[in-house]
Amino acid sequence: MIEINQITTLFLAVALYLLGMALVNRIGILDRFLIPAPVVGGLIFAILAFILQTTGVVEIALDTSLQSLFMVAFFTTVGLGASMKLIKLGGKLLIIYLIFCGILIFMQNVIGVSLSKVFGIDPLLGVMSGAVSMSGGHGGAAAYGQTIQELGIDSAVTIGMAAATLGLISGSLSGGPVARFLIRKYDLKPTEGKVEAYVEEAEKPVTERSFMIQIALITLSMAGGTYIGEIFSEATGFVLPAYIGAMFVAVIVRNLVDRTLPGTVNMKEINLIGEISLAIFLSMALMSIKIWEVVGLALPLVGIILVQVAFIILFAVFVVFRFLGKDYDAAVMVSGMLGHGLGATPNAMANMGATVNKYGPSRTAFLVVPIVGGFLQDVIFGAPIIITTINMFAP
């Protein structure tokens, strides 16, 4: 057995991310489907480890103890993005879209758990094939998968990552065609935006002082969330992972700072820290999965994902589109929902970008969808629904 220490594992995670980035830039299909670079690099390592393990050459043991640090940091940056002024700016449409995202998250868990019983697999693996990996994407799969593995389900992260990858590809494939169908069927045309354009704080320059202030806000939220998670779990017996506690504390910190020290939060720097944390955390999560543990679950997993894809398309076309106004903006937002509802916010942006490039602009969609898909759905609906579902089926 080869044992790789903490620092070397961190280096490998970074190196695999860079490898994945290089491959995504050079291989068209990876770029077209927006496959994340750390997923590509980490999966290459996992496949190599799988081959070495199954052929009896050598077993590789990684020290991924730093993974949880980067995981908590990423979810904290998500919470720090939840500004009330953004919610107010989105108005009624944002609230409607957010509510339907909450319904979607709930139904994804219902589908995952229900079909897990049909296929005779553990309900917690059904949870991993639900909102965790669909609306949560690879980040959610890695984070909640770690929590579920701590409950004794060894293959949770691997199942979640596989489901997230299948969902991501499905979201990229379906978003544009569904929007095109709606636009052509109802002869929709671009209209004046229903909301005013908003320029986020990302235009502020990055400075050493400002960067350290953002790190202070992040670490403050991480520390507070860690203690709250421990206290809550001990007092109630209800599993509340540290990263969820940190995300909720970050929401409170963000809005308190906005009220008392406006202009302090610099989302350009916050997002940069979040992207780096997510890249390393995902790379570590992928490189440490054990593929040999889930080969026998391939059929149930594919079956569940196919039902998830069918449901979100029908839900978006026959329900969400109508309640959003049955207009051009609604069609563009539907393409976005298919992107982040089956993958991640970048998929949503890519789907909407392809749609507006062909049919015309939609300021409303480009304000509402990133705000809801990027953090609001996770903070308000995703975390509570997923954690409650996990606790319902925890051993």
mmCIF file of C-alpha atoms in Angstrom:
data_model
loop_
_atom_site.group_PDB
_atom_site.id
_atom_site.type_symbol
_atom_site.label_atom_id
_atom_site.label_comp_id
_atom_site.label_asym_id
_atom_site.label_seq_id
_atom_site.Cartn_x
_atom_site.Cartn_y
_atom_site.Cartn_z
ATOM 1 C CA MET A 1 0.000 0.000 0.000
ATOM 2 C CA ILE A 2 1.190 3.511 -0.841
ATOM 3 C CA GLU A 3 0.213 6.080 1.788
ATOM 4 C CA ILE A 4 0.177 9.697 0.587
ATOM 5 C CA ASN A 5 0.394 12.339 3.319
ATOM 6 C CA GLN A 6 -1.764 15.431 3.772
ATOM 7 C CA ILE A 7 0.474 17.955 1.991
ATOM 8 C CA THR A 8 1.170 15.658 -0.950
ATOM 9 C CA THR A 9 -2.552 14.942 -1.277
ATOM 10 C CA LEU A 10 -3.187 18.703 -1.388
ATOM 11 C CA PHE A 11 -0.546 19.084 -4.107
ATOM 12 C CA LEU A 12 -2.096 16.223 -6.095
ATOM 13 C CA ALA A 13 -5.530 17.835 -5.810
ATOM 14 C CA VAL A 14 -4.202 21.107 -7.220
ATOM 15 C CA ALA A 15 -2.185 19.334 -9.941
ATOM 16 C CA LEU A 16 -5.208 17.246 -10.974
ATOM 17 C CA TYR A 17 -7.323 20.387 -11.156
ATOM 18 C CA LEU A 18 -4.770 21.957 -13.515
ATOM 19 C CA LEU A 19 -4.690 18.752 -15.558
ATOM 20 C CA GLY A 20 -8.477 18.755 -15.741
ATOM 21 C CA MET A 21 -8.488 22.397 -16.826
ATOM 22 C CA ALA A 22 -6.010 21.643 -19.611
ATOM 23 C CA LEU A 23 -8.109 18.712 -20.828
ATOM 24 C CA VAL A 24 -11.368 20.686 -20.714
ATOM 25 C CA ASN A 25 -9.746 23.421 -22.814
ATOM 26 C CA ARG A 26 -8.526 20.895 -25.384
ATOM 27 C CA ILE A 27 -11.348 18.337 -25.576
ATOM 28 C CA GLY A 28 -14.459 19.793 -27.155
ATOM 29 C CA ILE A 29 -17.060 17.530 -25.583
ATOM 30 C CA LEU A 30 -15.839 18.313 -22.059
ATOM 31 C CA ASP A 31 -16.040 22.037 -22.731
ATOM 32 C CA ARG A 32 -19.411 21.744 -24.482
ATOM 33 C CA PHE A 33 -21.027 20.006 -21.516
ATOM 34 C CA LEU A 34 -19.265 22.230 -18.953
ATOM 35 C CA ILE A 35 -17.692 19.281 -17.132
ATOM 36 C CA PRO A 36 -15.834 20.827 -14.157
ATOM 37 C CA ALA A 37 -12.031 20.668 -14.357
ATOM 38 C CA PRO A 38 -11.579 19.131 -10.868
ATOM 39 C CA VAL A 39 -14.082 16.413 -11.794
ATOM 40 C CA VAL A 40 -12.067 15.528 -14.892
ATOM 41 C CA GLY A 41 -8.697 15.503 -13.124
ATOM 42 C CA GLY A 42 -9.948 13.760 -9.988
ATOM 43 C CA LEU A 43 -11.793 11.104 -11.987
ATOM 44 C CA ILE A 44 -8.627 10.289 -13.955
ATOM 45 C CA PHE A 45 -6.813 9.626 -10.683
ATOM 46 C CA ALA A 46 -9.748 7.577 -9.335
ATOM 47 C CA ILE A 47 -9.789 5.414 -12.479
ATOM 48 C CA LEU A 48 -6.022 4.901 -12.250
ATOM 49 C CA ALA A 49 -6.356 3.919 -8.577
ATOM 50 C CA PHE A 50 -9.197 1.560 -9.541
ATOM 51 C CA ILE A 51 -7.034 -0.177 -12.159
ATOM 52 C CA LEU A 52 -4.073 -0.510 -9.797
ATOM 53 C CA GLN A 53 -6.347 -1.835 -7.026
ATOM 54 C CA THR A 54 -8.263 -4.392 -9.113
ATOM 55 C CA THR A 55 -5.149 -5.716 -10.854
ATOM 56 C CA GLY A 56 -3.435 -6.211 -7.502
ATOM 57 C CA VAL A 57 -0.530 -3.890 -8.326
ATOM 58 C CA VAL A 58 -0.897 -1.498 -5.395
ATOM 59 C CA GLU A 59 -3.504 0.211 -3.222
ATOM 60 C CA ILE A 60 -3.256 3.987 -2.787
ATOM 61 C CA ALA A 61 -4.311 5.572 0.509
ATOM 62 C CA LEU A 62 -4.832 9.347 0.528
ATOM 63 C CA ASP A 63 -4.899 11.685 3.530
ATOM 64 C CA THR A 64 -7.872 13.900 2.622
ATOM 65 C CA SER A 65 -8.226 15.513 6.057
ATOM 66 C CA LEU A 66 -8.013 18.992 4.500
ATOM 67 C CA GLN A 67 -11.025 18.285 2.309
ATOM 68 C CA SER A 68 -13.520 19.279 4.997
ATOM 69 C CA LEU A 69 -11.789 22.648 5.486
ATOM 70 C CA PHE A 70 -12.202 23.586 1.829
ATOM 71 C CA MET A 71 -15.737 22.176 1.804
ATOM 72 C CA VAL A 72 -16.830 24.369 4.723
ATOM 73 C CA ALA A 73 -15.079 27.377 3.169
ATOM 74 C CA PHE A 74 -16.969 26.923 -0.103
ATOM 75 C CA PHE A 75 -20.401 26.661 1.525
ATOM 76 C CA THR A 76 -19.573 29.702 3.643
ATOM 77 C CA THR A 77 -18.914 31.776 0.520
ATOM 78 C CA VAL A 78 -22.306 30.652 -0.809
ATOM 79 C CA GLY A 79 -23.950 32.019 2.338
ATOM 80 C CA LEU A 80 -22.066 35.310 2.091
ATOM 81 C CA GLY A 81 -23.651 35.849 -1.327
ATOM 82 C CA ALA A 82 -27.184 35.936 0.133
ATOM 83 C CA SER A 83 -27.765 39.682 0.181
ATOM 84 C CA MET A 84 -31.297 40.896 0.934
ATOM 85 C CA LYS A 85 -30.968 43.753 -1.547
ATOM 86 C CA LEU A 86 -30.541 41.206 -4.353
ATOM 87 C CA ILE A 87 -33.698 39.406 -3.276
ATOM 88 C CA LYS A 88 -35.646 42.677 -3.215
ATOM 89 C CA LEU A 89 -34.338 43.616 -6.648
ATOM 90 C CA GLY A 90 -35.602 40.365 -8.194
ATOM 91 C CA GLY A 91 -39.108 41.088 -6.958
ATOM 92 C CA LYS A 92 -42.127 38.828 -7.467
ATOM 93 C CA LEU A 93 -40.600 36.728 -10.255
ATOM 94 C CA LEU A 94 -37.614 35.830 -8.109
ATOM 95 C CA ILE A 95 -39.884 34.644 -5.296
ATOM 96 C CA ILE A 96 -41.994 32.552 -7.700
ATOM 97 C CA TYR A 97 -38.899 31.015 -9.271
ATOM 98 C CA LEU A 98 -37.414 30.319 -5.831
ATOM 99 C CA ILE A 99 -40.589 28.572 -4.630
ATOM 100 C CA PHE A 100 -40.609 26.296 -7.662
ATOM 101 C CA CYS A 101 -36.941 25.476 -7.086
ATOM 102 C CA GLY A 102 -37.917 24.455 -3.547
ATOM 103 C CA ILE A 103 -40.686 22.219 -4.901
ATOM 104 C CA LEU A 104 -38.205 20.725 -7.378
ATOM 105 C CA ILE A 105 -35.693 19.959 -4.630
ATOM 106 C CA PHE A 106 -38.399 18.260 -2.552
ATOM 107 C CA MET A 107 -39.614 16.164 -5.490
ATOM 108 C CA GLN A 108 -36.078 15.149 -6.466
ATOM 109 C CA ASN A 109 -35.671 13.642 -3.012
ATOM 110 C CA VAL A 110 -39.065 11.941 -3.222
ATOM 111 C CA ILE A 111 -38.111 10.396 -6.578
ATOM 112 C CA GLY A 112 -34.670 9.309 -5.391
ATOM 113 C CA VAL A 113 -35.916 7.673 -2.190
ATOM 114 C CA SER A 114 -38.999 6.097 -3.812
ATOM 115 C CA LEU A 115 -37.015 4.515 -6.647
ATOM 116 C CA SER A 116 -34.327 3.317 -4.260
ATOM 117 C CA LYS A 117 -37.011 1.125 -2.682
ATOM 118 C CA VAL A 118 -38.087 -0.105 -6.122
ATOM 119 C CA PHE A 119 -34.488 -1.070 -6.978
ATOM 120 C CA GLY A 120 -33.857 -2.512 -3.514
ATOM 121 C CA ILE A 121 -30.989 -0.200 -2.540
ATOM 122 C CA ASP A 122 -30.441 1.831 0.631
ATOM 123 C CA PRO A 123 -32.730 4.938 0.804
ATOM 124 C CA LEU A 124 -29.693 7.083 1.601
ATOM 125 C CA LEU A 125 -28.294 6.159 -1.818
ATOM 126 C CA GLY A 126 -31.639 7.347 -3.188
ATOM 127 C CA VAL A 127 -31.031 10.624 -1.381
ATOM 128 C CA MET A 128 -27.645 10.824 -3.124
ATOM 129 C CA SER A 129 -29.448 10.427 -6.460
ATOM 130 C CA GLY A 130 -31.938 13.138 -5.563
ATOM 131 C CA ALA A 131 -31.515 16.834 -4.833
ATOM 132 C CA VAL A 132 -28.057 16.235 -3.384
ATOM 133 C CA SER A 133 -26.560 15.579 -6.814
ATOM 134 C CA MET A 134 -29.245 17.042 -9.094
ATOM 135 C CA SER A 135 -29.820 20.558 -7.732
ATOM 136 C CA GLY A 136 -26.678 20.284 -5.608
ATOM 137 C CA GLY A 137 -24.324 19.225 -8.392
ATOM 138 C CA HIS A 138 -20.846 17.877 -7.720
ATOM 139 C CA GLY A 139 -20.349 20.196 -4.748
ATOM 140 C CA GLY A 140 -23.477 18.925 -3.023
ATOM 141 C CA ALA A 141 -22.654 15.311 -3.896
ATOM 142 C CA ALA A 142 -19.209 15.568 -2.337
ATOM 143 C CA ALA A 143 -20.362 17.403 0.771
ATOM 144 C CA TYR A 144 -23.537 15.517 1.651
ATOM 145 C CA GLY A 145 -21.939 12.304 0.441
ATOM 146 C CA GLN A 146 -19.273 12.676 3.094
ATOM 147 C CA THR A 147 -21.980 13.132 5.738
ATOM 148 C CA ILE A 148 -23.834 10.025 4.534
ATOM 149 C CA GLN A 149 -20.614 7.999 4.455
ATOM 150 C CA GLU A 150 -20.120 8.901 8.120
ATOM 151 C CA LEU A 151 -23.496 7.202 8.678
ATOM 152 C CA GLY A 152 -22.083 3.954 7.270
ATOM 153 C CA ILE A 153 -22.861 4.131 3.531
ATOM 154 C CA ASP A 154 -19.376 3.697 2.085
ATOM 155 C CA SER A 155 -20.233 4.342 -1.566
ATOM 156 C CA ALA A 156 -22.253 7.542 -1.042
ATOM 157 C CA VAL A 157 -19.724 9.992 -2.511
ATOM 158 C CA THR A 158 -19.064 7.792 -5.554
ATOM 159 C CA ILE A 159 -22.786 7.379 -6.273
ATOM 160 C CA GLY A 160 -23.350 11.102 -5.806
ATOM 161 C CA MET A 161 -20.508 12.052 -8.138
ATOM 162 C CA ALA A 162 -21.733 9.656 -10.828
ATOM 163 C CA ALA A 163 -25.289 10.986 -10.495
ATOM 164 C CA ALA A 164 -24.079 14.592 -10.599
ATOM 165 C CA THR A 165 -22.093 13.933 -13.772
ATOM 166 C CA LEU A 166 -25.053 12.268 -15.504
ATOM 167 C CA GLY A 167 -27.332 15.069 -14.362
ATOM 168 C CA LEU A 168 -24.912 17.761 -15.504
ATOM 169 C CA ILE A 169 -24.722 16.288 -19.006
ATOM 170 C CA SER A 170 -28.507 15.887 -19.132
ATOM 171 C CA GLY A 171 -29.036 19.489 -18.038
ATOM 172 C CA SER A 172 -26.707 20.759 -20.739
ATOM 173 C CA LEU A 173 -28.387 18.627 -23.395
ATOM 174 C CA SER A 174 -31.976 19.512 -22.479
ATOM 175 C CA GLY A 175 -31.936 23.223 -21.582
ATOM 176 C CA GLY A 176 -31.518 24.706 -25.045
ATOM 177 C CA PRO A 177 -33.915 22.376 -26.894
ATOM 178 C CA VAL A 178 -36.671 22.882 -24.302
ATOM 179 C CA ALA A 179 -36.334 26.677 -24.495
ATOM 180 C CA ARG A 180 -36.366 26.472 -28.307
ATOM 181 C CA PHE A 181 -39.536 24.356 -28.198
ATOM 182 C CA LEU A 182 -41.328 26.869 -25.968
ATOM 183 C CA ILE A 183 -40.180 29.904 -27.954
ATOM 184 C CA ARG A 184 -41.288 28.403 -31.259
ATOM 185 C CA LYS A 185 -44.545 26.922 -30.002
ATOM 186 C CA TYR A 186 -45.752 30.201 -28.468
ATOM 187 C CA ASP A 187 -43.954 32.512 -30.936
ATOM 188 C CA LEU A 188 -42.204 34.341 -28.099
ATOM 189 C CA LYS A 189 -40.171 37.513 -28.563
ATOM 190 C CA PRO A 190 -37.763 39.352 -26.226
ATOM 191 C CA THR A 191 -39.363 42.165 -24.211
ATOM 192 C CA GLU A 192 -38.086 44.987 -22.054
ATOM 193 C CA GLY A 193 -36.624 43.617 -18.835
ATOM 194 C CA LYS A 194 -39.045 43.359 -15.928
ATOM 195 C CA VAL A 195 -36.263 44.217 -13.480
ATOM 196 C CA GLU A 196 -33.480 46.739 -13.553
ATOM 197 C CA ALA A 197 -29.981 45.578 -14.311
ATOM 198 C CA TYR A 198 -27.822 45.186 -11.218
ATOM 199 C CA VAL A 199 -24.070 45.506 -10.990
ATOM 200 C CA GLU A 200 -22.760 43.331 -8.177
ATOM 201 C CA GLU A 201 -19.832 44.310 -5.985
ATOM 202 C CA ALA A 202 -17.623 42.135 -8.197
ATOM 203 C CA GLU A 203 -16.416 45.282 -9.952
ATOM 204 C CA LYS A 204 -14.468 46.369 -6.872
ATOM 205 C CA PRO A 205 -10.689 45.953 -7.190
ATOM 206 C CA VAL A 206 -8.918 43.127 -5.373
ATOM 207 C CA THR A 207 -6.551 44.472 -2.695
ATOM 208 C CA GLU A 208 -4.564 42.847 0.104
ATOM 209 C CA ARG A 209 -6.511 44.654 2.844
ATOM 210 C CA SER A 210 -9.895 43.883 1.309
ATOM 211 C CA PHE A 211 -8.901 40.269 0.650
ATOM 212 C CA MET A 212 -7.966 39.756 4.305
ATOM 213 C CA ILE A 213 -11.272 41.295 5.388
ATOM 214 C CA GLN A 214 -13.127 38.749 3.253
ATOM 215 C CA ILE A 215 -11.049 35.926 4.757
ATOM 216 C CA ALA A 216 -11.938 37.271 8.221
ATOM 217 C CA LEU A 217 -15.656 37.194 7.352
ATOM 218 C CA ILE A 218 -15.349 33.684 5.949
ATOM 219 C CA THR A 219 -13.402 32.255 8.883
ATOM 220 C CA LEU A 220 -15.703 34.004 11.385
ATOM 221 C CA SER A 221 -18.700 32.349 9.752
ATOM 222 C CA MET A 222 -16.904 29.001 9.546
ATOM 223 C CA ALA A 223 -16.002 29.108 13.237
ATOM 224 C CA GLY A 224 -19.484 30.143 14.337
ATOM 225 C CA GLY A 225 -21.148 27.582 12.083
ATOM 226 C CA THR A 226 -18.943 24.774 13.363
ATOM 227 C CA TYR A 227 -19.909 25.412 16.977
ATOM 228 C CA ILE A 228 -23.584 25.864 16.136
ATOM 229 C CA GLY A 229 -23.601 22.590 14.207
ATOM 230 C CA GLU A 230 -22.022 20.688 17.101
ATOM 231 C CA ILE A 231 -24.322 22.222 19.728
ATOM 232 C CA PHE A 232 -27.451 21.659 17.623
ATOM 233 C CA SER A 233 -26.556 18.052 16.846
ATOM 234 C CA GLU A 234 -25.788 17.238 20.497
ATOM 235 C CA ALA A 235 -28.952 18.948 21.771
ATOM 236 C CA THR A 236 -31.392 17.455 19.266
ATOM 237 C CA GLY A 237 -29.724 14.307 17.909
ATOM 238 C CA PHE A 238 -30.421 15.755 14.448
ATOM 239 C CA VAL A 239 -27.395 15.649 12.123
ATOM 240 C CA LEU A 240 -26.391 19.200 11.141
ATOM 241 C CA PRO A 241 -23.064 19.193 9.267
ATOM 242 C CA ALA A 242 -20.611 21.990 10.022
ATOM 243 C CA TYR A 243 -20.778 23.293 6.457
ATOM 244 C CA ILE A 244 -24.541 23.865 6.725
ATOM 245 C CA GLY A 245 -24.161 25.705 10.022
ATOM 246 C CA ALA A 246 -21.400 27.838 8.482
ATOM 247 C CA MET A 247 -23.577 28.686 5.475
ATOM 248 C CA PHE A 248 -26.441 29.899 7.645
ATOM 249 C CA VAL A 249 -24.133 31.922 9.909
ATOM 250 C CA ALA A 250 -22.624 33.465 6.755
ATOM 251 C CA VAL A 251 -26.091 34.648 5.634
ATOM 252 C CA ILE A 252 -26.535 36.425 8.977
ATOM 253 C CA VAL A 253 -23.016 37.886 8.867
ATOM 254 C CA ARG A 254 -23.495 39.157 5.300
ATOM 255 C CA ASN A 255 -26.679 41.049 6.042
ATOM 256 C CA LEU A 256 -25.433 42.417 9.384
ATOM 257 C CA VAL A 257 -22.293 43.720 7.674
ATOM 258 C CA ASP A 258 -24.330 45.211 4.820
ATOM 259 C CA ARG A 259 -26.426 47.088 7.361
ATOM 260 C CA THR A 260 -23.656 48.279 9.681
ATOM 261 C CA LEU A 261 -20.632 48.547 7.371
ATOM 262 C CA PRO A 262 -22.006 48.837 3.827
ATOM 263 C CA GLY A 263 -19.506 48.186 1.054
ATOM 264 C CA THR A 264 -17.315 45.909 3.188
ATOM 265 C CA VAL A 265 -18.225 42.684 1.408
ATOM 266 C CA ASN A 266 -16.389 42.295 -1.904
ATOM 267 C CA MET A 267 -18.072 39.516 -3.859
ATOM 268 C CA LYS A 268 -15.292 39.392 -6.438
ATOM 269 C CA GLU A 269 -12.889 38.273 -3.724
ATOM 270 C CA ILE A 270 -15.472 36.104 -1.954
ATOM 271 C CA ASN A 271 -16.274 34.303 -5.207
ATOM 272 C CA LEU A 272 -12.582 33.830 -5.971
ATOM 273 C CA ILE A 273 -12.002 32.206 -2.582
ATOM 274 C CA GLY A 274 -15.127 30.092 -3.098
ATOM 275 C CA GLU A 275 -14.040 28.927 -6.543
ATOM 276 C CA ILE A 276 -10.583 27.932 -5.291
ATOM 277 C CA SER A 277 -12.060 26.124 -2.288
ATOM 278 C CA LEU A 278 -14.579 24.288 -4.467
ATOM 279 C CA ALA A 279 -11.896 23.274 -6.986
ATOM 280 C CA ILE A 280 -9.633 21.742 -4.328
ATOM 281 C CA PHE A 281 -12.496 20.172 -2.397
ATOM 282 C CA LEU A 282 -13.977 18.575 -5.538
ATOM 283 C CA SER A 283 -10.593 17.398 -6.761
ATOM 284 C CA MET A 284 -9.932 15.676 -3.420
ATOM 285 C CA ALA A 285 -13.420 14.186 -3.349
ATOM 286 C CA LEU A 286 -13.121 12.731 -6.864
ATOM 287 C CA MET A 287 -9.589 11.412 -6.518
ATOM 288 C CA SER A 288 -10.512 9.521 -3.335
ATOM 289 C CA ILE A 289 -13.675 7.768 -4.565
ATOM 290 C CA LYS A 290 -13.592 3.990 -4.772
ATOM 291 C CA ILE A 291 -15.099 3.042 -8.111
ATOM 292 C CA TRP A 292 -15.012 -0.695 -7.378
ATOM 293 C CA GLU A 293 -17.613 -0.219 -4.634
ATOM 294 C CA VAL A 294 -20.422 0.911 -6.974
ATOM 295 C CA VAL A 295 -20.120 -1.122 -10.166
ATOM 296 C CA GLY A 296 -23.185 -3.165 -9.205
ATOM 297 C CA LEU A 297 -25.300 -0.022 -8.716
ATOM 298 C CA ALA A 298 -24.943 1.277 -12.279
ATOM 299 C CA LEU A 299 -28.410 0.150 -13.459
ATOM 300 C CA PRO A 300 -30.397 1.562 -10.508
ATOM 301 C CA LEU A 301 -28.457 4.832 -10.757
ATOM 302 C CA VAL A 302 -29.153 5.299 -14.471
ATOM 303 C CA GLY A 303 -32.830 4.432 -13.937
ATOM 304 C CA ILE A 304 -33.216 7.033 -11.190
ATOM 305 C CA ILE A 305 -31.459 9.738 -13.208
ATOM 306 C CA LEU A 306 -33.647 9.119 -16.266
ATOM 307 C CA VAL A 307 -36.764 9.614 -14.141
ATOM 308 C CA GLN A 308 -35.250 12.766 -12.599
ATOM 309 C CA VAL A 309 -34.589 14.215 -16.055
ATOM 310 C CA ALA A 310 -38.094 13.382 -17.310
ATOM 311 C CA PHE A 311 -39.682 14.937 -14.223
ATOM 312 C CA ILE A 312 -37.813 18.254 -14.348
ATOM 313 C CA ILE A 313 -38.582 18.716 -18.059
ATOM 314 C CA LEU A 314 -42.308 18.100 -17.548
ATOM 315 C CA PHE A 315 -42.361 20.219 -14.385
ATOM 316 C CA ALA A 316 -40.542 23.118 -16.052
ATOM 317 C CA VAL A 317 -42.610 23.092 -19.250
ATOM 318 C CA PHE A 318 -46.106 22.515 -17.870
ATOM 319 C CA VAL A 319 -45.882 24.257 -14.491
ATOM 320 C CA VAL A 320 -42.938 26.643 -14.049
ATOM 321 C CA PHE A 321 -43.177 28.215 -17.507
ATOM 322 C CA ARG A 322 -46.875 29.015 -17.032
ATOM 323 C CA PHE A 323 -46.502 30.544 -13.572
ATOM 324 C CA LEU A 324 -43.552 32.673 -14.707
ATOM 325 C CA GLY A 325 -45.790 34.319 -17.323
ATOM 326 C CA LYS A 326 -45.569 32.117 -20.445
ATOM 327 C CA ASP A 327 -43.399 34.757 -22.125
ATOM 328 C CA TYR A 328 -39.896 34.899 -23.564
ATOM 329 C CA ASP A 329 -38.229 35.558 -20.190
ATOM 330 C CA ALA A 330 -40.042 32.546 -18.753
ATOM 331 C CA ALA A 331 -38.725 30.312 -21.548
ATOM 332 C CA VAL A 332 -35.158 31.494 -20.929
ATOM 333 C CA MET A 333 -35.556 30.911 -17.180
ATOM 334 C CA VAL A 334 -36.816 27.384 -17.879
ATOM 335 C CA SER A 335 -33.585 26.650 -19.751
ATOM 336 C CA GLY A 336 -31.713 27.953 -16.724
ATOM 337 C CA MET A 337 -33.687 25.770 -14.318
ATOM 338 C CA LEU A 338 -32.841 22.687 -16.351
ATOM 339 C CA GLY A 339 -29.194 23.709 -16.109
ATOM 340 C CA HIS A 340 -28.890 24.203 -12.348
ATOM 341 C CA GLY A 341 -31.690 21.764 -11.483
ATOM 342 C CA LEU A 342 -29.673 18.944 -13.057
ATOM 343 C CA GLY A 343 -26.168 20.279 -12.639
ATOM 344 C CA ALA A 344 -24.903 23.660 -11.540
ATOM 345 C CA THR A 345 -25.325 27.396 -12.040
ATOM 346 C CA PRO A 346 -22.663 27.542 -14.801
ATOM 347 C CA ASN A 347 -24.821 25.093 -16.767
ATOM 348 C CA ALA A 348 -27.799 27.379 -16.271
ATOM 349 C CA MET A 349 -25.812 30.365 -17.522
ATOM 350 C CA ALA A 350 -24.559 28.405 -20.531
ATOM 351 C CA ASN A 351 -28.082 27.248 -21.413
ATOM 352 C CA MET A 352 -29.487 30.763 -21.145
ATOM 353 C CA GLY A 353 -26.510 32.215 -22.996
ATOM 354 C CA ALA A 354 -27.061 29.877 -25.931
ATOM 355 C CA THR A 355 -30.770 30.770 -25.954
ATOM 356 C CA VAL A 356 -30.371 34.562 -25.856
ATOM 357 C CA ASN A 357 -27.569 34.470 -28.414
ATOM 358 C CA LYS A 358 -30.061 33.007 -30.875
ATOM 359 C CA TYR A 359 -33.333 34.667 -29.905
ATOM 360 C CA GLY A 360 -32.477 37.899 -28.073
ATOM 361 C CA PRO A 361 -31.682 39.286 -24.575
ATOM 362 C CA SER A 362 -33.435 38.595 -21.282
ATOM 363 C CA ARG A 363 -32.249 40.794 -18.412
ATOM 364 C CA THR A 364 -34.825 39.267 -16.086
ATOM 365 C CA ALA A 365 -33.543 35.714 -16.537
ATOM 366 C CA PHE A 366 -29.931 36.738 -16.041
ATOM 367 C CA LEU A 367 -30.756 38.400 -12.720
ATOM 368 C CA VAL A 368 -33.194 35.871 -11.254
ATOM 369 C CA VAL A 369 -31.631 32.522 -12.207
ATOM 370 C CA PRO A 370 -28.041 33.107 -10.927
ATOM 371 C CA ILE A 371 -29.291 34.515 -7.616
ATOM 372 C CA VAL A 372 -31.687 31.630 -6.976
ATOM 373 C CA GLY A 373 -29.606 28.824 -8.490
ATOM 374 C CA GLY A 374 -26.329 30.159 -7.118
ATOM 375 C CA PHE A 375 -27.233 30.372 -3.450
ATOM 376 C CA LEU A 376 -30.849 31.132 -2.467
ATOM 377 C CA GLN A 377 -32.268 27.694 -3.271
ATOM 378 C CA ASP A 378 -29.466 26.029 -1.286
ATOM 379 C CA VAL A 379 -29.797 28.307 1.737
ATOM 380 C CA ILE A 380 -33.606 28.449 1.970
ATOM 381 C CA PHE A 381 -34.711 25.054 0.646
ATOM 382 C CA GLY A 382 -31.810 22.786 -0.283
ATOM 383 C CA ALA A 383 -30.032 22.438 3.050
ATOM 384 C CA PRO A 384 -33.174 22.039 5.248
ATOM 385 C CA ILE A 385 -34.870 19.555 2.892
ATOM 386 C CA ILE A 386 -31.766 17.447 2.291
ATOM 387 C CA ILE A 387 -30.670 17.344 5.930
ATOM 388 C CA THR A 388 -34.215 16.454 7.045
ATOM 389 C CA THR A 389 -34.366 13.638 4.470
ATOM 390 C CA ILE A 390 -30.980 12.284 5.536
ATOM 391 C CA ASN A 391 -32.080 12.230 9.176
ATOM 392 C CA MET A 392 -35.331 10.461 8.249
ATOM 393 C CA PHE A 393 -33.360 7.501 6.880
ATOM 394 C CA ALA A 394 -30.226 7.645 9.048
ATOM 395 C CA PRO A 395 -29.501 4.330 10.801
#
